[in-house]
């Protein structure tokens, strides 16, 4: 048999709705969250298009000996790459006279973590308040080393370079 051109795979049109009223979990690197929501898949098998998303039912992030409950959490598909939904999570905790916020945003392929606070402080100061309940100027030498290690982990420095959010499922 001579070389015959391969027939392209058949295209199948998609029109699928997936509802998840609960028990859809996001876990990894200290995050434990249960989501609910709905997505709608259209397009074809070779070019699927997903619309919709999931909202937080409950969730928390545990890191550096602290547990912060999420105030909000969303995973949305905006018609982009099927495996790369948009993330929007926010957790807060009172740390002394400061409320510290951890926000996880961006896309699942490259999540971004932001520390902020009310009143507004630099990120290293927010991390110090979260870890030790005091400002960086009041830290012992040992605490200062722990703060530097925590900051490096958040930034993804050292080890596998995955940072706080590496290995999210």
Backbone as numpy.savetxt, mean C-alpha at the origin, in Angstrom:
# Nx Ny Nz CAx CAy CAz Cx Cy Cz
5.36 -31.49 -43.66 4.50 -30.32 -43.66 5.40 -29.09 -43.66
5.10 -28.20 -44.55 5.87 -26.97 -44.66 5.55 -26.05 -43.50
6.44 -25.05 -43.29 6.18 -24.07 -42.24 4.91 -23.31 -42.56
3.92 -23.55 -41.75 2.66 -22.83 -41.91 2.58 -21.76 -40.84
2.11 -20.59 -41.21 1.98 -19.54 -40.19 1.01 -19.99 -39.10
1.39 -19.65 -37.88 0.54 -20.00 -36.75 -0.69 -19.11 -36.75
-1.80 -19.71 -36.44 -3.05 -18.97 -36.36 -3.06 -18.19 -35.05
-3.40 -16.89 -35.08 -3.42 -16.13 -33.82 -4.49 -16.69 -32.88
-4.25 -16.58 -31.57 -5.25 -17.09 -30.63 -6.56 -16.33 -30.81
-7.63 -17.03 -30.56 -8.93 -16.38 -30.73 -9.14 -15.36 -29.62
-9.86 -14.33 -29.98 -10.20 -13.28 -29.02 -11.55 -13.58 -28.41
-11.62 -13.49 -27.11 -12.88 -13.72 -26.43 -13.27 -12.40 -25.78
-14.49 -11.95 -26.06 -15.00 -10.71 -25.46 -15.32 -10.97 -23.99
-15.01 -10.01 -23.15 -15.24 -10.12 -21.72 -16.32 -9.16 -21.26
-17.16 -9.62 -20.36 -18.14 -8.78 -19.67 -18.44 -9.49 -18.35
-17.53 -9.29 -17.38 -17.58 -10.02 -16.11 -17.66 -9.01 -14.97
-18.57 -9.27 -14.04 -18.66 -8.46 -12.83 -18.29 -9.34 -11.64
-17.38 -8.84 -10.81 -16.95 -9.56 -9.62 -17.34 -8.72 -8.41
-18.17 -9.30 -7.54 -18.57 -8.62 -6.31 -17.92 -9.33 -5.13
-17.35 -8.55 -4.24 -16.73 -9.10 -3.04 -17.24 -8.28 -1.85
-18.29 -8.76 -1.18 -18.83 -8.01 -0.05 -17.92 -8.03 1.18
-16.96 -8.96 1.20 -15.98 -9.06 2.29 -14.98 -10.14 1.94
-14.08 -10.40 2.84 -13.07 -11.45 2.74 -12.14 -11.31 1.53
-11.85 -10.09 1.15 -10.81 -9.81 0.16 -9.71 -9.13 0.96
-8.55 -9.79 1.09 -7.52 -9.32 2.01 -6.31 -8.75 1.29
-5.75 -7.71 1.91 -4.47 -7.14 1.50 -3.55 -7.36 2.68
-2.48 -8.15 2.46 -1.58 -8.48 3.57 -0.14 -8.45 3.10
0.73 -8.07 4.01 2.16 -8.10 3.74 2.85 -6.92 4.35
4.06 -7.15 4.85 4.90 -6.09 5.41 4.17 -5.25 6.45
3.42 -5.91 7.32 2.76 -5.21 8.42 1.35 -4.75 8.12
0.92 -4.83 6.87 -0.44 -4.42 6.51 -1.35 -5.62 6.60
-2.49 -5.43 7.25 -3.53 -6.45 7.33 -4.86 -5.73 7.16
-5.48 -5.90 5.99 -6.71 -5.17 5.69 -7.72 -6.07 5.01
-8.98 -5.87 5.32 -10.07 -6.56 4.64 -10.82 -5.53 3.81
-11.09 -5.88 2.56 -11.71 -4.96 1.61 -13.06 -5.51 1.15
-13.85 -4.62 0.55 -15.10 -5.00 -0.08 -15.29 -4.13 -1.31
-16.01 -4.64 -2.30 -16.25 -3.83 -3.48 -16.63 -4.64 -4.69
-16.49 -4.00 -5.84 -16.89 -4.62 -7.10 -16.00 -4.13 -8.23
-15.68 -5.03 -9.14 -14.98 -4.65 -10.36 -15.74 -5.19 -11.56
-15.58 -4.53 -12.68 -16.22 -4.93 -13.93 -15.12 -5.07 -14.97
-15.03 -6.26 -15.56 -14.00 -6.56 -16.55 -14.66 -6.62 -17.93
-14.18 -5.75 -18.83 -14.66 -5.75 -20.21 -13.45 -5.82 -21.13
-13.67 -5.69 -22.41 -12.58 -5.78 -23.37 -12.48 -7.19 -23.90
-11.26 -7.63 -24.17 -11.04 -8.98 -24.67 -10.00 -9.68 -23.81
-9.81 -10.96 -24.07 -8.83 -11.72 -23.29 -7.42 -11.18 -23.48
-7.13 -10.61 -24.63 -5.78 -10.06 -24.82 -5.66 -8.62 -24.34
-6.76 -7.90 -24.25 -6.73 -6.52 -23.77 -7.88 -6.27 -22.79
-7.82 -6.90 -21.62 -8.89 -6.68 -20.64 -8.83 -5.27 -20.07
-9.98 -4.77 -19.70 -10.10 -3.43 -19.12 -10.90 -3.58 -17.83
-10.29 -3.22 -16.70 -10.95 -3.38 -15.41 -11.33 -2.01 -14.86
-12.57 -1.89 -14.47 -13.09 -0.67 -13.83 -13.66 -1.05 -12.47
-13.57 -0.13 -11.51 -14.13 -0.37 -10.19 -13.05 -0.43 -9.14
-13.40 -0.99 -8.00 -12.41 -1.07 -6.95 -12.97 -1.63 -5.67
-12.16 -1.48 -4.62 -12.50 -2.04 -3.32 -12.24 -0.99 -2.24
-13.12 -0.97 -1.24 -13.03 -0.05 -0.10 -12.68 -0.85 1.15
-12.02 -0.19 2.08 -11.62 -0.80 3.34 -12.84 -1.11 4.21
-12.91 -2.33 4.71 -13.88 -2.70 5.75 -13.23 -2.50 7.12
-11.99 -2.97 7.20 -11.21 -2.81 8.43 -9.75 -3.02 8.05
-8.87 -2.46 8.85 -7.47 -2.71 8.55 -6.54 -1.94 9.45
-5.30 -2.40 9.49 -4.27 -1.77 10.32 -2.91 -2.04 9.69
-1.95 -1.22 10.10 -0.56 -1.44 9.71 0.24 -1.53 11.00
1.04 -2.57 11.13 1.88 -2.78 12.31 3.33 -2.72 11.85
4.04 -1.76 12.40 5.44 -1.60 12.01 6.18 -0.95 13.17
7.40 -1.40 13.41 8.27 -0.82 14.44 7.62 -0.85 15.82
6.86 -1.90 16.09 6.24 -2.03 17.40 5.00 -1.18 17.58
4.54 -0.53 16.55 3.34 0.31 16.61 2.26 -0.29 15.74
1.02 -0.13 16.14 -0.12 -0.54 15.32 -0.99 0.69 15.09
-1.24 0.98 13.83 -2.09 2.10 13.46 -3.27 1.57 12.66
-4.47 1.94 13.07 -5.67 1.55 12.33 -5.83 2.46 11.12
-6.21 1.86 10.00 -6.46 2.64 8.81 -7.75 3.43 8.95
-7.71 4.69 8.57 -8.91 5.53 8.54 -9.64 5.34 7.22
-8.86 5.09 6.17 -9.46 4.82 4.87 -8.53 3.90 4.09
-9.12 3.23 3.14 -8.35 2.37 2.26 -9.12 2.11 0.99
-8.49 2.34 -0.13 -9.12 2.10 -1.43 -8.11 1.46 -2.38
-8.59 0.53 -3.15 -7.85 -0.05 -4.26 -8.75 0.15 -5.47
-8.28 0.89 -6.48 -9.11 1.16 -7.64 -8.41 0.76 -8.93
-9.21 0.27 -9.83 -8.76 -0.07 -11.18 -9.35 0.99 -12.10
-8.50 1.70 -12.79 -8.98 2.80 -13.62 -8.78 2.53 -15.11
-8.88 1.27 -15.48 -8.75 0.91 -16.88 -7.32 0.75 -17.33
-6.39 0.87 -16.42 -4.97 0.74 -16.76 -4.55 -0.71 -16.77
-3.31 -0.95 -16.46 -2.75 -2.30 -16.44 -3.51 -3.15 -15.42
-3.92 -4.32 -15.83 -4.75 -5.19 -15.01 -4.13 -5.47 -13.64
-2.83 -5.69 -13.61 -2.18 -6.08 -12.36 -1.65 -4.89 -11.57
-2.04 -3.68 -11.93 -1.47 -2.50 -11.28 -2.54 -1.52 -10.81
-3.30 -1.89 -9.79 -4.33 -0.96 -9.30 -3.72 0.20 -8.53
-4.50 1.26 -8.40 -4.10 2.45 -7.63 -4.42 2.20 -6.15
-3.51 2.62 -5.27 -3.65 2.45 -3.82 -3.90 3.80 -3.15
-4.74 3.79 -2.12 -4.97 4.98 -1.31 -5.34 4.53 0.10
-4.33 4.45 0.98 -4.53 4.04 2.37 -4.03 5.15 3.29
-4.73 5.39 4.40 -4.31 6.37 5.37 -4.54 5.83 6.78
-3.48 5.86 7.59 -3.54 5.46 8.99 -2.99 6.61 9.83
-3.54 6.78 11.03 -3.08 7.85 11.92 -2.97 7.35 13.34
-2.11 8.03 14.11 -1.94 7.68 15.51 -1.51 8.92 16.27
-2.01 9.07 17.47 -1.60 10.16 18.35 -0.27 9.77 18.96
0.75 10.61 18.81 2.09 10.36 19.35 2.51 11.59 20.13
2.20 11.60 21.43 2.49 12.77 22.25 1.58 13.92 21.84
2.16 15.06 21.52 1.38 16.23 21.14 1.19 16.32 19.62
1.48 15.23 18.92 1.43 15.21 17.46 0.55 14.04 17.00
-0.21 14.26 15.94 -0.91 13.17 15.28 -0.11 12.80 14.05
0.39 11.56 14.03 1.22 11.09 12.91 0.33 10.37 11.90
0.62 10.59 10.62 -0.14 9.97 9.53 0.82 9.18 8.65
0.39 7.98 8.27 1.10 7.17 7.28 0.15 7.00 6.10
0.58 7.47 4.94 -0.23 7.32 3.74 0.49 6.42 2.75
-0.24 5.45 2.19 0.27 4.57 1.14 -0.51 4.91 -0.11
0.20 5.36 -1.14 -0.45 5.76 -2.38 0.31 5.24 -3.58
-0.06 5.74 -4.73 0.58 5.31 -5.97 -0.06 4.05 -6.51
0.72 3.30 -7.25 0.25 2.06 -7.85 0.86 0.86 -7.15
0.18 -0.29 -7.24 0.66 -1.51 -6.57 2.06 -1.88 -7.02
2.41 -1.60 -8.26 3.75 -1.94 -8.75 4.84 -1.08 -8.13
4.48 0.11 -7.68 5.45 1.01 -7.08 4.76 1.89 -6.03
4.39 1.28 -4.91 3.69 2.04 -3.88 4.59 3.10 -3.26
3.96 4.19 -2.82 4.70 5.28 -2.19 4.19 5.46 -0.77
5.12 5.55 0.17 4.78 5.75 1.57 5.17 7.17 1.95
4.23 7.87 2.59 4.49 9.23 3.03 4.14 9.36 4.51
5.05 9.93 5.27 4.79 10.26 6.67 4.49 11.74 6.76
3.47 12.09 7.52 3.16 13.49 7.76 2.58 13.60 9.16
2.28 14.82 9.57 1.74 14.99 10.92 0.95 16.28 11.02
0.19 16.35 12.10 -0.52 17.56 12.50 -0.10 17.82 13.94
0.57 18.94 14.25 1.07 19.96 13.33 2.17 19.38 12.42
2.44 20.07 11.33 3.37 19.61 10.32 4.80 19.56 10.84
5.45 18.39 10.66 6.84 18.18 11.07 7.57 17.46 9.93
8.92 17.51 9.91 9.67 16.72 8.93 9.43 15.22 9.14
9.62 14.41 8.08 9.34 12.97 8.16 10.16 12.26 9.23
11.44 12.64 9.42 12.23 11.97 10.46 11.67 12.27 11.85
11.15 13.47 12.02 10.56 13.85 13.30 9.25 13.08 13.54
8.46 12.90 12.49 7.21 12.13 12.59 7.55 10.69 12.98
8.55 10.12 12.34 8.96 8.75 12.63 9.44 8.63 14.08
10.19 9.62 14.56 10.66 9.62 15.94 9.48 9.64 16.91
8.48 10.45 16.60 7.29 10.53 17.47 6.53 9.20 17.46
6.43 8.57 16.29 5.76 7.27 16.21 6.49 6.21 17.01
7.81 6.16 16.85 8.60 5.13 17.49 8.76 5.33 18.99
9.06 6.55 19.38 9.47 6.80 20.76 8.60 7.80 21.51
7.65 8.44 20.82 6.79 9.42 21.48 7.51 10.69 21.88
8.66 10.95 21.25 9.41 12.17 21.58 10.15 12.67 20.35
10.62 13.90 20.43 11.30 14.51 19.30 12.70 13.92 19.13
13.28 14.15 17.96 14.61 13.61 17.66 15.66 14.18 18.61
15.50 15.41 19.07 16.46 16.03 19.97 16.50 15.40 21.34
15.49 14.61 21.69 15.42 13.97 23.00 15.83 12.50 22.97
16.25 12.00 21.83 16.56 10.58 21.70 17.92 10.24 22.30
17.99 9.04 22.87 19.28 8.52 23.34 20.07 8.07 22.10
21.38 7.84 22.25 22.16 7.35 21.10 21.59 6.05 20.51
21.13 5.14 21.38 20.56 3.89 20.90 19.27 4.14 20.12
18.43 5.03 20.63 17.20 5.36 19.92 17.50 6.03 18.58
18.53 6.86 18.54 18.90 7.52 17.28 19.32 6.49 16.23
20.03 5.45 16.66 20.41 4.37 15.74 19.17 3.63 15.25
18.24 3.35 16.17 16.99 2.67 15.79 16.19 3.52 14.82
16.18 4.83 15.05 15.48 5.74 14.14 16.11 5.70 12.75
17.43 5.70 12.69 18.12 5.65 11.40 17.82 4.33 10.68
17.78 3.23 11.43 17.45 1.94 10.83 16.02 1.92 10.31
15.10 2.48 11.07 13.70 2.53 10.65 13.55 3.40 9.40
14.24 4.52 9.37 14.18 5.40 8.19 14.75 4.70 6.97
15.83 3.95 7.15 16.42 3.21 6.02 15.46 2.14 5.53
14.78 1.46 6.44 13.81 0.44 6.04 12.65 1.06 5.27
12.17 2.20 5.76 11.08 2.88 5.05 11.50 3.28 3.65
12.76 3.66 3.51 13.26 4.11 2.20 13.65 2.94 1.31
13.69 1.73 1.85 14.07 0.57 1.05 15.56 0.39 0.90
16.34 0.97 1.82 17.79 0.86 1.77 18.22 -0.38 2.53
19.17 -1.11 1.97 19.68 -2.32 2.63 18.80 -3.51 2.33
19.23 -4.67 2.73 18.47 -5.90 2.51 18.13 -6.05 1.04
16.87 -6.37 0.78 16.42 -6.55 -0.58 16.03 -5.26 -1.26
16.06 -4.13 -0.51 15.72 -2.86 -1.11 14.24 -2.71 -1.40
13.38 -3.47 -0.71 11.96 -3.41 -1.00 11.22 -2.42 -0.12
11.84 -1.94 0.93 11.19 -0.96 1.78 10.03 -1.55 2.55
9.29 -0.66 3.18 8.16 -1.06 4.02 7.13 -1.84 3.23
6.94 -1.50 1.96 5.83 -2.06 1.22 6.20 -3.22 0.32
7.43 -3.70 0.41 7.81 -4.86 -0.41 7.01 -6.08 0.00
6.60 -6.87 -0.95 5.91 -8.12 -0.65 4.44 -7.99 -0.32
3.79 -6.92 -0.75 2.35 -6.80 -0.53 1.64 -7.78 -1.44
0.65 -8.46 -0.92 -0.15 -9.40 -1.72 -1.53 -8.83 -1.90
